[in-house]
C-alpha cells in the first residue's frame, strides 16, 4: 500500500452510503413496475387479480404470448409503427438539420427573425382543433402523412442541433473554405461527420416519440390497417377490444381470461424493441446533449 494513499473520511463514507441507499431506492421504484409486468405476463390472470404476484410469477403460463403471436392486429401494428418510427426519424432529421445548420451560421442574415419565430412556437401553439382542421384541409386524414408531417420538426430539436453546430471550431470550416469547399461540401464533409453524437440523440428522441405515439393516430386515422402498435395496445388495455384475435369460439368467461392474459404480454412485446435499441445509443446521450448545450 502506498504511504500517501488518500483515505476517505468518516463524513465521505456516510455520504457515499446515503447516496448508494438513495440510488438503490430510486432503481427499485423504477425497475419494479417493469418487473411486475414481466411476471404478470407469464402468470395466471386470477393470481394477478388476487394480488398473489408480488415477488415473482405464479402458475407460470405462456399462453398469453401464444395468443399474441397469433393476433394478426399486433403484427399490423408492428409493421406500421416500425414504418412510422423509421421514416419519421429520417424525415425529422433531414428537416431539423437543414434548418439548424443555416441558423448556426453568423453570416445568415435572417438568423435572428427565424429563431424568434421558432422560439415562439415553444410557448404558443394553435391547439388540437386548428391542427386537425389544417390536417383535414390538406387532405391528409387517414393517410400516413397525418402521423409523420405534423411532428416532423420540433423547435427544441432545432435549437439543440443548432447549438451543437455552433460548438464546432470555426477554424475547421474556414480551412475547408480555403481549400475550395462550398457551403454544402463543408457541411457534408466537415460538419456532419463531427455531429454523429447529437444526430444519434435526436434520432432516438424522435423514434421513441413516434414509437409511443397513439393520440395523433387516434385523431387522424380510421383505417385499422394504418393503426400503430400503441393504438392497438390502447384498445386492448382500455377498451378490451380483441378484434382479430383467435377467441371467437371461447365463452365470455374464457374471453375475459384471455384478455387479461394478453394485456401484460402486449405491454412487453410493444416496449421490447426500444429497450433493446436504447443501450446501443445511450453512450451518445451525455456527449450529444451536453456538447449541444454549450454555446460556441
Short mmCIF file of C-alpha atoms in Angstrom, two decimals:
data_model
loop_
_atom_site.label_atom_id
_atom_site.label_comp_id
_atom_site.label_asym_id
_atom_site.label_seq_id
_atom_site.Cartn_x
_atom_site.Cartn_y
_atom_site.Cartn_z
CA UNK A 1 0.00 0.00 0.00
CA UNK A 2 1.29 3.45 -0.87
CA UNK A 3 2.16 5.64 2.09
CA UNK A 4 0.49 8.68 0.53
CA UNK A 5 -2.80 6.89 -0.24
CA UNK A 6 -5.83 9.09 0.42
CA UNK A 7 -8.29 7.64 2.94
CA UNK A 8 -11.94 8.64 2.85
CA UNK A 9 -13.06 10.49 5.93
CA UNK A 10 -15.97 9.33 8.07
CA UNK A 11 -18.16 12.05 6.53
CA UNK A 12 -17.27 10.88 3.00
CA UNK A 13 -18.15 7.28 3.84
CA UNK A 14 -21.51 8.35 5.30
CA UNK A 15 -22.19 10.48 2.24
CA UNK A 16 -21.36 7.59 -0.13
CA UNK A 17 -23.53 5.19 1.87
CA UNK A 18 -26.52 7.54 1.82
CA UNK A 19 -26.06 8.06 -1.93
CA UNK A 20 -25.99 4.32 -2.56
CA UNK A 21 -29.12 3.76 -0.50
CA UNK A 22 -30.99 6.57 -2.28
CA UNK A 23 -29.93 5.37 -5.74
CA UNK A 24 -30.95 1.80 -4.90
CA UNK A 25 -34.33 3.09 -3.75
CA UNK A 26 -34.80 5.04 -6.98
CA UNK A 27 -33.74 1.99 -9.01
CA UNK A 28 -36.27 -0.23 -7.22
CA UNK A 29 -39.06 2.32 -7.73
CA UNK A 30 -38.28 2.50 -11.46
CA UNK A 31 -37.49 -1.19 -12.07
CA UNK A 32 -40.21 -2.90 -10.02
CA UNK A 33 -43.18 -1.90 -12.24
CA UNK A 34 -41.40 -3.37 -15.27
CA UNK A 35 -40.51 -6.49 -13.27
CA UNK A 36 -44.13 -6.81 -12.17
CA UNK A 37 -45.40 -6.55 -15.74
CA UNK A 38 -42.95 -9.26 -16.85
CA UNK A 39 -44.08 -11.53 -14.01
CA UNK A 40 -47.77 -10.81 -14.65
CA UNK A 41 -47.39 -11.56 -18.35
CA UNK A 42 -46.40 -15.18 -17.58
CA UNK A 43 -48.67 -15.67 -14.55
CA UNK A 44 -52.24 -16.89 -14.20
CA UNK A 45 -54.58 -13.84 -14.54
CA UNK A 46 -56.55 -14.97 -11.48
CA UNK A 47 -53.35 -14.86 -9.42
CA UNK A 48 -52.59 -11.37 -10.75
CA UNK A 49 -56.10 -10.15 -9.92
CA UNK A 50 -55.92 -11.55 -6.39
CA UNK A 51 -52.59 -9.83 -5.70
CA UNK A 52 -50.51 -13.01 -5.43
CA UNK A 53 -47.97 -11.79 -8.00
CA UNK A 54 -45.65 -9.61 -5.94
CA UNK A 55 -42.12 -11.02 -5.89
CA UNK A 56 -42.35 -13.50 -8.77
CA UNK A 57 -44.66 -15.22 -11.28
CA UNK A 58 -47.40 -17.56 -10.06
CA UNK A 59 -48.67 -20.56 -12.06
CA UNK A 60 -46.37 -19.80 -14.99
CA UNK A 61 -48.03 -19.96 -18.41
CA UNK A 62 -47.01 -18.78 -21.87
CA UNK A 63 -50.50 -18.98 -23.29
CA UNK A 64 -50.73 -15.20 -23.42
CA UNK A 65 -47.67 -14.89 -25.66
CA UNK A 66 -49.00 -17.71 -27.85
CA UNK A 67 -52.23 -15.75 -28.33
CA UNK A 68 -50.24 -12.58 -29.07
CA UNK A 69 -48.21 -14.35 -31.75
CA UNK A 70 -51.48 -15.47 -33.38
CA UNK A 71 -53.04 -11.98 -33.07
CA UNK A 72 -52.87 -10.50 -36.59
CA UNK A 73 -53.55 -6.94 -35.43
CA UNK A 74 -50.34 -6.94 -33.36
CA UNK A 75 -48.24 -7.63 -36.44
CA UNK A 76 -50.09 -4.98 -38.42
CA UNK A 77 -49.37 -2.54 -35.60
CA UNK A 78 -45.71 -3.58 -35.52
CA UNK A 79 -45.37 -3.09 -39.26
CA UNK A 80 -46.95 0.36 -39.14
CA UNK A 81 -45.07 1.50 -36.04
CA UNK A 82 -41.71 0.46 -37.47
CA UNK A 83 -42.57 2.35 -40.66
CA UNK A 84 -43.66 5.47 -38.74
CA UNK A 85 -40.62 5.38 -36.44
CA UNK A 86 -38.02 4.87 -39.19
CA UNK A 87 -39.49 7.12 -41.90
CA UNK A 88 -40.48 9.77 -39.36
CA UNK A 89 -36.99 9.75 -37.87
CA UNK A 90 -35.36 10.17 -41.29
CA UNK A 91 -37.77 12.95 -42.28
CA UNK A 92 -37.31 14.76 -38.96
CA UNK A 93 -33.51 14.55 -39.13
CA UNK A 94 -33.44 15.89 -42.68
CA UNK A 95 -35.68 18.86 -41.86
CA UNK A 96 -34.07 19.60 -38.47
CA UNK A 97 -30.52 19.55 -39.81
CA UNK A 98 -31.47 21.54 -42.91
CA UNK A 99 -32.94 24.28 -40.69
CA UNK A 100 -30.38 24.15 -37.87
CA UNK A 101 -27.24 24.50 -39.99
CA UNK A 102 -28.11 27.88 -41.62
CA UNK A 103 -29.24 29.16 -38.21
CA UNK A 104 -25.83 28.25 -36.77
CA UNK A 105 -24.05 30.44 -39.33
CA UNK A 106 -23.47 34.02 -38.17
CA UNK A 107 -23.41 35.21 -41.79
CA UNK A 108 -27.04 34.17 -42.30
CA UNK A 109 -28.94 37.47 -42.21
CA UNK A 110 -32.37 36.05 -41.32
CA UNK A 111 -30.96 34.06 -38.44
CA UNK A 112 -32.43 36.29 -35.72
CA UNK A 113 -36.03 36.65 -37.00
CA UNK A 114 -36.31 32.93 -37.77
CA UNK A 115 -35.03 31.99 -34.32
CA UNK A 116 -37.62 34.31 -32.75
CA UNK A 117 -40.42 32.61 -34.70
CA UNK A 118 -39.13 29.15 -33.75
CA UNK A 119 -38.87 30.12 -30.08
CA UNK A 120 -42.44 31.48 -30.06
CA UNK A 121 -43.75 28.06 -31.11
CA UNK A 122 -42.27 26.59 -27.92
CA UNK A 123 -44.65 28.70 -25.80
CA UNK A 124 -47.71 29.04 -28.03
CA UNK A 125 -49.42 26.58 -30.35
CA UNK A 126 -52.57 26.54 -32.43
CA UNK A 127 -54.14 23.78 -30.38
CA UNK A 128 -55.73 20.47 -31.23
CA UNK A 129 -58.76 21.71 -33.20
CA UNK A 130 -56.90 24.16 -35.52
CA UNK A 131 -54.26 21.48 -36.13
CA UNK A 132 -56.95 18.95 -37.01
CA UNK A 133 -58.56 21.44 -39.41
CA UNK A 134 -55.21 22.05 -41.12
CA UNK A 135 -54.59 18.33 -41.49
CA UNK A 136 -58.11 17.90 -42.84
CA UNK A 137 -57.84 20.80 -45.31
CA UNK A 138 -54.58 19.35 -46.64
CA UNK A 139 -56.38 16.04 -47.32
CA UNK A 140 -54.05 14.16 -45.00
CA UNK A 141 -56.71 12.45 -42.89
CA UNK A 142 -56.45 8.67 -42.87
CA UNK A 143 -53.02 8.71 -44.50
CA UNK A 144 -49.54 8.01 -43.13
CA UNK A 145 -48.66 11.68 -43.67
CA UNK A 146 -51.12 12.69 -40.95
CA UNK A 147 -48.83 10.91 -38.49
CA UNK A 148 -45.50 11.98 -39.99
CA UNK A 149 -45.86 15.61 -41.11
CA UNK A 150 -47.38 17.43 -38.08
CA UNK A 151 -44.50 16.31 -35.86
CA UNK A 152 -41.76 16.25 -38.49
CA UNK A 153 -39.86 19.13 -36.89
CA UNK A 154 -39.60 20.24 -33.27
CA UNK A 155 -38.34 23.62 -32.05
CA UNK A 156 -36.31 22.17 -29.17
CA UNK A 157 -34.55 19.73 -31.50
CA UNK A 158 -33.66 22.55 -33.89
CA UNK A 159 -32.16 24.58 -31.03
CA UNK A 160 -30.14 21.61 -29.74
CA UNK A 161 -28.72 20.80 -33.17
CA UNK A 162 -28.07 24.46 -34.00
CA UNK A 163 -26.17 24.96 -30.73
CA UNK A 164 -24.16 21.82 -31.40
CA UNK A 165 -23.18 23.12 -34.84
CA UNK A 166 -22.10 26.40 -33.23
CA UNK A 167 -19.79 24.48 -30.88
CA UNK A 168 -17.77 23.07 -33.79
CA UNK A 169 -14.48 25.04 -34.08
CA UNK A 170 -14.76 27.75 -36.69
CA UNK A 171 -11.21 27.07 -37.81
CA UNK A 172 -12.30 23.76 -39.33
CA UNK A 173 -14.96 25.31 -41.55
CA UNK A 174 -12.66 28.20 -42.52
CA UNK A 175 -9.95 25.73 -43.52
CA UNK A 176 -12.48 23.91 -45.68
CA UNK A 177 -13.46 27.18 -47.40
CA UNK A 178 -9.79 27.99 -48.02
CA UNK A 179 -9.38 24.58 -49.65
CA UNK A 180 -12.18 25.47 -52.06
CA UNK A 181 -15.17 23.74 -50.44
CA UNK A 182 -18.63 25.15 -50.98
CA UNK A 183 -21.11 25.58 -48.14
CA UNK A 184 -22.72 22.26 -48.93
CA UNK A 185 -19.36 20.44 -49.18
CA UNK A 186 -18.24 21.95 -45.87
CA UNK A 187 -21.42 20.80 -44.22
CA UNK A 188 -21.28 17.34 -45.76
CA UNK A 189 -17.58 16.57 -45.22
CA UNK A 190 -16.73 18.59 -42.09
CA UNK A 191 -19.79 19.47 -40.00
CA UNK A 192 -21.88 16.33 -40.47
CA UNK A 193 -19.16 13.77 -39.58
CA UNK A 194 -18.48 15.69 -36.33
CA UNK A 195 -22.17 15.68 -35.39
CA UNK A 196 -22.82 11.95 -35.05
CA UNK A 197 -23.46 12.23 -31.32
CA UNK A 198 -26.21 14.86 -31.49
CA UNK A 199 -27.74 13.19 -34.56
CA UNK A 200 -27.95 9.89 -32.66
CA UNK A 201 -29.61 11.64 -29.71
CA UNK A 202 -32.22 13.38 -31.88
CA UNK A 203 -32.83 10.15 -33.80
CA UNK A 204 -33.58 8.32 -30.56
CA UNK A 205 -35.79 11.15 -29.27
CA UNK A 206 -37.86 11.18 -32.47
CA UNK A 207 -38.08 7.42 -32.98
CA UNK A 208 -39.05 6.75 -29.36
CA UNK A 209 -41.68 9.51 -29.54
CA UNK A 210 -43.16 8.05 -32.73
CA UNK A 211 -42.99 4.53 -31.31
CA UNK A 212 -45.04 5.53 -28.26
CA UNK A 213 -47.47 7.84 -30.04
CA UNK A 214 -51.15 6.96 -30.08
CA UNK A 215 -53.15 10.19 -29.61
CA UNK A 216 -52.48 11.77 -33.03
CA UNK A 217 -53.12 8.50 -34.92
CA UNK A 218 -56.34 8.12 -32.90
CA UNK A 219 -57.46 11.56 -34.16
CA UNK A 220 -56.37 11.30 -37.77
CA UNK A 221 -56.70 7.60 -38.65
CA UNK A 222 -59.84 5.50 -39.05
CA UNK A 223 -58.39 2.66 -41.11
CA UNK A 224 -57.21 -0.13 -38.78
CA UNK A 225 -54.63 -1.14 -41.39
CA UNK A 226 -52.84 2.15 -40.65
CA UNK A 227 -53.03 1.91 -36.86
CA UNK A 228 -49.70 1.94 -34.98
CA UNK A 229 -48.95 -0.68 -32.34
CA UNK A 230 -49.69 1.66 -29.43
CA UNK A 231 -53.21 2.28 -30.69
CA UNK A 232 -53.91 -1.47 -30.70
CA UNK A 233 -52.33 -1.62 -27.25
CA UNK A 234 -54.68 1.12 -26.03
CA UNK A 235 -57.70 -0.72 -27.38
CA UNK A 236 -56.66 -3.93 -25.63
CA UNK A 237 -55.82 -2.30 -22.28
CA UNK A 238 -58.66 0.23 -22.03
CA UNK A 239 -61.43 -0.99 -24.30
CA UNK A 240 -60.83 -4.76 -24.10
CA UNK A 241 -61.03 -4.75 -27.90
CA UNK A 242 -59.55 -8.00 -29.21
CA UNK A 243 -60.87 -7.81 -32.75
CA UNK A 244 -58.82 -10.16 -34.89
CA UNK A 245 -57.72 -12.35 -32.01
CA UNK A 246 -58.47 -16.06 -32.21
CA UNK A 247 -61.00 -16.18 -29.35
CA UNK A 248 -64.26 -16.24 -31.29
CA UNK A 249 -65.15 -19.76 -30.14
CA UNK A 250 -64.46 -19.04 -26.47
CA UNK A 251 -67.11 -18.36 -23.86
CA UNK A 252 -67.45 -14.89 -22.34
CA UNK A 253 -65.57 -16.07 -19.26
CA UNK A 254 -62.79 -17.54 -21.37
CA UNK A 255 -62.60 -14.35 -23.45
CA UNK A 256 -62.18 -12.33 -20.28
CA UNK A 257 -59.46 -14.73 -19.12
CA UNK A 258 -57.59 -14.50 -22.42
CA UNK A 259 -58.00 -10.70 -22.47
CA UNK A 260 -56.38 -10.37 -19.06
CA UNK A 261 -53.67 -12.83 -20.09
CA UNK A 262 -52.81 -10.86 -23.23
CA UNK A 263 -52.73 -7.40 -21.63
CA UNK A 264 -49.41 -7.65 -19.82
CA UNK A 265 -47.78 -9.61 -22.61
CA UNK A 266 -48.69 -6.93 -25.15
CA UNK A 267 -47.00 -4.29 -22.96
CA UNK A 268 -43.77 -6.31 -23.00
CA UNK A 269 -43.99 -7.00 -26.73
CA UNK A 270 -44.60 -3.33 -27.55
CA UNK A 271 -41.76 -1.94 -25.40
CA UNK A 272 -39.12 -4.61 -26.06
CA UNK A 273 -37.70 -3.16 -29.33
CA UNK A 274 -36.96 0.26 -27.81
CA UNK A 275 -35.46 -1.39 -24.72
CA UNK A 276 -33.11 -3.36 -26.97
CA UNK A 277 -32.10 -0.33 -29.05
CA UNK A 278 -31.57 2.13 -26.19
CA UNK A 279 -28.34 0.60 -24.70
CA UNK A 280 -26.56 0.94 -28.04
CA UNK A 281 -27.34 4.68 -28.29
CA UNK A 282 -27.14 5.55 -24.60
CA UNK A 283 -23.41 6.39 -24.85
CA UNK A 284 -24.28 9.29 -27.17
CA UNK A 285 -26.75 10.87 -24.74
CA UNK A 286 -24.39 12.69 -22.39
CA UNK A 287 -21.95 13.64 -25.13
CA UNK A 288 -24.60 14.80 -27.58
CA UNK A 289 -26.82 16.74 -25.19
CA UNK A 290 -24.04 18.29 -23.11
CA UNK A 291 -21.98 19.44 -26.09
CA UNK A 292 -25.16 20.69 -27.74
CA UNK A 293 -25.91 22.78 -24.68
CA UNK A 294 -22.63 24.71 -24.88
CA UNK A 295 -22.81 27.82 -26.98
CA UNK A 296 -19.80 28.15 -29.22
#
